[in-house]
């Protein structure tokens, strides 16, 4: 196994949930961490905790990734802190836009696409060439079980964005693994984070039993182990794995009908925007 102590990883959406868990998992393995999100107070508290507990470097950078120039500002801020190399990237930041597509505001959907699709691609595009040159890199794109099943009514672009991340991750892996730059799409099912509270579906998803749920730590550990092993896709959660396997064998029309019938049990019907960093 390669020695990763002293390497540096950038984690987006690191102030809570899966992103926070990822920061701790990487730090426990000896990585220095760069934490970015919109909530600086949470980031700074996490940075202090990580430095004290794991004896690695931790930097907190406030950044709203929905802003058009956010990646340029983030990269500049990293450079200003004299970070010479970024060896890992966890694209975790995200949110969802509840409601049916026609009832939502395009401005909200545009922000969604930037955070969920454009920023992960842009960050990878910036950080990938030096990784290839140094012949070491690890990229985790936090996707979802939603990217492996047919689209559902409501939160219209969410599953589509996650499916995009899965295919994007596969292509990056194929293009760069000979240079020891590995990419994994992480596909958790229901995860204990703030996500469902923020988008207003906590009462609906709470009806699902414990077998449906994973902790943020479980998801982050699975993602870390998966990318270090060079796995293109990692599905997390017992029920998520069962559903993923089932969708591979069902006819598309049958699978679409099943998802359609279940949509109202876990998706909000109210339009609006819900920023949430755990994704």
CSV table of C-alpha atoms in Angstrom, one decimal:
chain,number,residue,atom,x,y,z
A,1,UNK,CA,0.0,0.0,0.0
A,2,UNK,CA,1.3,3.4,-0.9
A,3,UNK,CA,2.4,5.8,1.8
A,4,UNK,CA,-0.1,8.7,1.8
A,5,UNK,CA,1.2,10.6,4.9
A,6,UNK,CA,1.8,14.2,4.1
A,7,UNK,CA,-0.3,14.2,1.0
A,8,UNK,CA,-3.2,16.8,0.7
A,9,UNK,CA,-6.8,16.3,-0.2
A,10,UNK,CA,-9.5,19.0,-1.0
A,11,UNK,CA,-12.9,18.2,0.3
A,12,UNK,CA,-15.9,20.3,-0.9
A,13,UNK,CA,-19.0,20.6,1.3
A,14,UNK,CA,-16.9,19.7,4.3
A,15,UNK,CA,-18.8,21.5,7.0
A,16,UNK,CA,-21.2,18.6,7.7
A,17,UNK,CA,-22.4,15.2,6.8
A,18,UNK,CA,-20.5,13.1,4.3
A,19,UNK,CA,-18.0,15.8,3.6
A,20,UNK,CA,-17.1,16.2,7.3
A,21,UNK,CA,-16.8,12.4,7.6
A,22,UNK,CA,-14.5,12.3,4.6
A,23,UNK,CA,-12.2,15.0,6.1
A,24,UNK,CA,-11.8,12.9,9.2
A,25,UNK,CA,-11.2,9.6,7.3
A,26,UNK,CA,-8.5,11.1,5.1
A,27,UNK,CA,-6.9,12.9,8.1
A,28,UNK,CA,-6.9,9.6,10.1
A,29,UNK,CA,-4.9,8.1,7.2
A,30,UNK,CA,-2.3,10.9,7.4
A,31,UNK,CA,-3.5,13.2,4.7
A,32,UNK,CA,-3.5,17.0,5.2
A,33,UNK,CA,-7.0,18.4,4.4
A,34,UNK,CA,-8.3,21.5,2.7
A,35,UNK,CA,-11.9,22.1,3.8
A,36,UNK,CA,-14.3,24.2,1.8
A,37,UNK,CA,-17.9,25.1,2.2
A,38,UNK,CA,-20.1,28.2,2.8
A,39,UNK,CA,-20.1,27.9,6.6
A,40,UNK,CA,-16.7,29.1,7.8
A,41,UNK,CA,-17.4,28.8,11.5
A,42,UNK,CA,-18.1,25.0,11.1
A,43,UNK,CA,-15.0,24.6,8.8
A,44,UNK,CA,-12.7,26.4,11.3
A,45,UNK,CA,-14.0,24.3,14.2
A,46,UNK,CA,-13.5,21.1,12.2
A,47,UNK,CA,-10.0,22.2,11.2
A,48,UNK,CA,-9.0,22.7,14.8
A,49,UNK,CA,-10.5,19.3,15.8
A,50,UNK,CA,-8.6,17.5,13.0
A,51,UNK,CA,-5.2,19.1,13.7
A,52,UNK,CA,-5.5,18.3,17.4
A,53,UNK,CA,-6.7,14.7,16.9
A,54,UNK,CA,-4.9,13.5,13.9
A,55,UNK,CA,-1.7,15.7,13.9
A,56,UNK,CA,-2.1,16.7,10.3
A,57,UNK,CA,-2.5,20.1,8.6
A,58,UNK,CA,-6.1,21.4,8.1
A,59,UNK,CA,-7.1,24.6,6.2
A,60,UNK,CA,-10.6,26.1,6.1
A,61,UNK,CA,-11.6,28.1,3.1
A,62,UNK,CA,-15.1,29.7,2.8
A,63,UNK,CA,-16.5,29.5,-0.7
A,64,UNK,CA,-19.9,29.3,-2.2
A,65,UNK,CA,-19.4,27.0,-5.2
A,66,UNK,CA,-22.6,28.3,-6.9
A,67,UNK,CA,-20.8,31.5,-7.7
A,68,UNK,CA,-19.6,31.6,-11.4
A,69,UNK,CA,-15.9,32.3,-10.4
A,70,UNK,CA,-15.9,30.0,-7.4
A,71,UNK,CA,-13.3,27.6,-8.6
A,72,UNK,CA,-10.9,30.3,-9.6
A,73,UNK,CA,-11.3,31.9,-6.2
A,74,UNK,CA,-10.9,28.6,-4.4
A,75,UNK,CA,-7.7,27.6,-6.3
A,76,UNK,CA,-6.3,31.1,-5.6
A,77,UNK,CA,-7.0,30.8,-1.9
A,78,UNK,CA,-5.3,27.4,-1.8
A,79,UNK,CA,-2.2,28.9,-3.6
A,80,UNK,CA,-2.2,31.9,-1.2
A,81,UNK,CA,-1.9,29.4,1.7
A,82,UNK,CA,1.3,28.1,0.1
A,83,UNK,CA,-0.2,24.6,-0.6
A,84,UNK,CA,2.1,23.3,-3.4
A,85,UNK,CA,0.3,20.1,-4.3
A,86,UNK,CA,-3.2,18.8,-4.1
A,87,UNK,CA,-3.1,15.0,-4.4
A,88,UNK,CA,-6.8,14.2,-3.7
A,89,UNK,CA,-10.2,15.6,-4.5
A,90,UNK,CA,-13.6,14.8,-3.0
A,91,UNK,CA,-16.4,16.4,-4.9
A,92,UNK,CA,-19.1,16.2,-2.3
A,93,UNK,CA,-20.8,19.6,-2.1
A,94,UNK,CA,-24.4,19.6,-3.3
A,95,UNK,CA,-28.0,20.4,-2.8
A,96,UNK,CA,-31.4,19.7,-4.3
A,97,UNK,CA,-34.2,21.6,-5.9
A,98,UNK,CA,-37.5,20.1,-4.8
A,99,UNK,CA,-40.7,20.1,-6.9
A,100,UNK,CA,-41.5,19.4,-10.5
A,101,UNK,CA,-39.2,21.0,-13.1
A,102,UNK,CA,-41.8,23.3,-14.7
A,103,UNK,CA,-42.7,24.8,-11.3
A,104,UNK,CA,-39.1,25.7,-10.3
A,105,UNK,CA,-37.1,28.8,-11.1
A,106,UNK,CA,-34.4,28.5,-13.7
A,107,UNK,CA,-32.0,30.5,-11.5
A,108,UNK,CA,-32.3,27.7,-8.9
A,109,UNK,CA,-31.7,25.0,-11.5
A,110,UNK,CA,-28.7,26.9,-12.9
A,111,UNK,CA,-27.1,27.1,-9.5
A,112,UNK,CA,-27.8,23.4,-9.0
A,113,UNK,CA,-26.1,22.4,-12.2
A,114,UNK,CA,-23.1,24.5,-11.4
A,115,UNK,CA,-22.6,23.0,-8.0
A,116,UNK,CA,-23.5,19.4,-8.9
A,117,UNK,CA,-22.0,19.1,-12.4
A,118,UNK,CA,-19.8,22.1,-13.6
A,119,UNK,CA,-17.8,22.5,-10.4
A,120,UNK,CA,-16.8,18.8,-10.0
A,121,UNK,CA,-15.7,18.8,-13.7
A,122,UNK,CA,-13.9,22.1,-13.4
A,123,UNK,CA,-12.0,21.2,-10.2
A,124,UNK,CA,-11.0,17.9,-11.7
A,125,UNK,CA,-9.8,19.7,-14.9
A,126,UNK,CA,-7.6,22.0,-12.8
A,127,UNK,CA,-6.2,19.5,-10.4
A,128,UNK,CA,-5.8,16.5,-12.7
A,129,UNK,CA,-2.8,17.5,-14.9
A,130,UNK,CA,-0.4,17.9,-11.9
A,131,UNK,CA,-1.7,14.6,-10.5
A,132,UNK,CA,-0.9,12.8,-13.7
A,133,UNK,CA,2.5,14.5,-13.9
A,134,UNK,CA,3.3,13.4,-10.3
A,135,UNK,CA,1.8,10.0,-11.0
A,136,UNK,CA,-0.4,10.0,-8.0
A,137,UNK,CA,-4.0,11.2,-7.5
A,138,UNK,CA,-7.2,10.2,-6.0
A,139,UNK,CA,-10.6,11.6,-7.0
A,140,UNK,CA,-13.9,10.7,-5.4
A,141,UNK,CA,-17.2,12.0,-6.9
A,142,UNK,CA,-20.0,11.7,-4.4
A,143,UNK,CA,-22.9,10.5,-6.6
A,144,UNK,CA,-25.9,8.5,-5.3
A,145,UNK,CA,-28.0,5.4,-5.8
A,146,UNK,CA,-30.3,7.9,-7.6
A,147,UNK,CA,-27.7,7.9,-10.4
A,148,UNK,CA,-28.1,4.1,-10.9
A,149,UNK,CA,-31.9,4.0,-11.1
A,150,UNK,CA,-34.5,5.5,-13.5
A,151,UNK,CA,-35.4,9.1,-13.0
A,152,UNK,CA,-38.2,10.0,-10.5
A,153,UNK,CA,-40.8,12.8,-10.4
A,154,UNK,CA,-39.6,15.8,-8.4
A,155,UNK,CA,-36.0,16.9,-7.8
A,156,UNK,CA,-35.8,16.5,-11.5
A,157,UNK,CA,-32.1,17.0,-12.2
A,158,UNK,CA,-30.8,15.3,-9.1
A,159,UNK,CA,-30.7,11.7,-10.4
A,160,UNK,CA,-29.5,13.0,-13.8
A,161,UNK,CA,-26.6,14.9,-12.2
A,162,UNK,CA,-25.6,11.9,-10.2
A,163,UNK,CA,-25.7,9.6,-13.3
A,164,UNK,CA,-23.4,12.2,-15.0
A,165,UNK,CA,-20.9,12.0,-12.2
A,166,UNK,CA,-20.9,8.2,-12.4
A,167,UNK,CA,-20.1,8.1,-16.1
A,168,UNK,CA,-17.6,11.0,-15.7
A,169,UNK,CA,-15.8,9.1,-13.0
A,170,UNK,CA,-15.6,5.9,-15.1
A,171,UNK,CA,-14.0,7.9,-18.0
A,172,UNK,CA,-11.5,9.6,-15.7
A,173,UNK,CA,-10.5,6.3,-14.3
A,174,UNK,CA,-10.0,4.7,-17.7
A,175,UNK,CA,-8.0,7.7,-19.0
A,176,UNK,CA,-5.6,8.1,-16.0
A,177,UNK,CA,-5.2,4.9,-14.0
A,178,UNK,CA,-1.9,4.1,-15.8
A,179,UNK,CA,-0.6,7.3,-14.3
A,180,UNK,CA,-1.8,6.1,-10.8
A,181,UNK,CA,-4.6,8.6,-10.8
A,182,UNK,CA,-7.7,6.8,-9.6
A,183,UNK,CA,-11.3,8.0,-9.7
A,184,UNK,CA,-14.4,6.5,-7.9
A,185,UNK,CA,-18.1,7.3,-8.1
A,186,UNK,CA,-19.5,6.9,-4.6
A,187,UNK,CA,-23.2,5.9,-4.6
A,188,UNK,CA,-24.8,5.8,-1.2
A,189,UNK,CA,-28.4,5.1,-0.5
A,190,UNK,CA,-30.1,6.9,2.4
A,191,UNK,CA,-27.5,8.4,4.7
A,192,UNK,CA,-27.9,10.0,8.1
A,193,UNK,CA,-27.0,13.7,7.3
A,194,UNK,CA,-28.8,17.0,7.3
A,195,UNK,CA,-29.9,16.5,3.7
A,196,UNK,CA,-33.4,15.3,4.3
A,197,UNK,CA,-34.0,17.9,7.0
A,198,UNK,CA,-33.0,20.7,4.6
A,199,UNK,CA,-35.1,19.6,1.7
A,200,UNK,CA,-38.1,18.8,3.9
A,201,UNK,CA,-38.5,15.1,3.4
A,202,UNK,CA,-37.4,13.9,6.9
A,203,UNK,CA,-40.9,12.7,7.8
A,204,UNK,CA,-41.2,10.7,4.6
A,205,UNK,CA,-37.8,9.0,4.6
A,206,UNK,CA,-37.9,8.3,8.4
A,207,UNK,CA,-40.5,5.6,7.5
A,208,UNK,CA,-37.8,3.5,6.0
A,209,UNK,CA,-36.2,1.0,8.4
A,210,UNK,CA,-32.6,0.8,9.6
A,211,UNK,CA,-31.6,-1.5,6.8
A,212,UNK,CA,-32.0,1.4,4.4
A,213,UNK,CA,-29.6,3.7,6.1
A,214,UNK,CA,-25.9,4.2,6.4
A,215,UNK,CA,-23.9,6.7,8.6
A,216,UNK,CA,-21.8,9.4,7.1
A,217,UNK,CA,-18.7,7.6,8.5
A,218,UNK,CA,-19.6,4.3,6.8
A,219,UNK,CA,-20.1,6.1,3.5
A,220,UNK,CA,-16.8,7.9,3.8
A,221,UNK,CA,-14.8,4.8,4.7
A,222,UNK,CA,-16.3,2.9,1.8
A,223,UNK,CA,-15.4,5.7,-0.5
A,224,UNK,CA,-11.9,6.0,0.7
A,225,UNK,CA,-11.3,2.3,0.5
A,226,UNK,CA,-12.9,2.1,-2.9
A,227,UNK,CA,-10.7,4.8,-4.5
A,228,UNK,CA,-7.6,3.5,-3.0
A,229,UNK,CA,-8.4,0.1,-4.5
A,230,UNK,CA,-9.2,1.6,-7.9
A,231,UNK,CA,-12.9,0.7,-7.9
A,232,UNK,CA,-14.9,2.7,-10.5
A,233,UNK,CA,-18.2,2.6,-8.6
A,234,UNK,CA,-18.9,2.0,-4.9
A,235,UNK,CA,-22.5,1.4,-3.7
A,236,UNK,CA,-23.0,1.8,0.0
A,237,UNK,CA,-25.9,0.4,2.0
A,238,UNK,CA,-27.5,-3.1,2.0
A,239,UNK,CA,-30.7,-2.0,0.4
A,240,UNK,CA,-28.9,0.3,-2.0
A,241,UNK,CA,-26.8,-2.7,-3.2
A,242,UNK,CA,-29.9,-4.8,-3.6
A,243,UNK,CA,-31.7,-2.1,-5.6
A,244,UNK,CA,-28.7,-1.4,-7.8
A,245,UNK,CA,-28.4,-5.1,-8.6
A,246,UNK,CA,-32.1,-5.4,-9.3
A,247,UNK,CA,-32.1,-2.4,-11.7
A,248,UNK,CA,-29.5,-4.1,-13.8
A,249,UNK,CA,-31.8,-7.0,-14.7
A,250,UNK,CA,-35.2,-5.4,-14.8
A,251,UNK,CA,-36.6,-4.1,-18.1
A,252,UNK,CA,-36.4,-0.3,-18.3
A,253,UNK,CA,-40.2,0.1,-18.4
A,254,UNK,CA,-40.7,-2.0,-15.3
A,255,UNK,CA,-37.9,-0.2,-13.4
A,256,UNK,CA,-39.3,3.2,-14.4
A,257,UNK,CA,-42.7,2.2,-13.2
A,258,UNK,CA,-41.4,1.0,-9.8
A,259,UNK,CA,-39.5,4.2,-9.2
A,260,UNK,CA,-42.5,6.3,-10.3
A,261,UNK,CA,-44.7,4.6,-7.8
A,262,UNK,CA,-42.2,5.2,-5.0
A,263,UNK,CA,-41.4,8.8,-5.9
A,264,UNK,CA,-43.9,10.4,-3.5
A,265,UNK,CA,-42.7,8.4,-0.6
A,266,UNK,CA,-39.3,10.1,-0.4
A,267,UNK,CA,-39.5,13.3,-2.5
A,268,UNK,CA,-40.8,16.7,-1.6
A,269,UNK,CA,-43.4,18.1,-4.0
A,270,UNK,CA,-42.8,21.8,-3.1
A,271,UNK,CA,-40.6,23.9,-5.4
A,272,UNK,CA,-37.7,25.8,-4.1
A,273,UNK,CA,-34.0,25.6,-3.4
A,274,UNK,CA,-32.3,23.9,-0.5
A,275,UNK,CA,-28.6,24.4,-0.1
A,276,UNK,CA,-26.9,21.6,1.6
A,277,UNK,CA,-23.3,20.7,1.7
A,278,UNK,CA,-23.5,17.0,2.7
A,279,UNK,CA,-24.9,16.0,-0.7
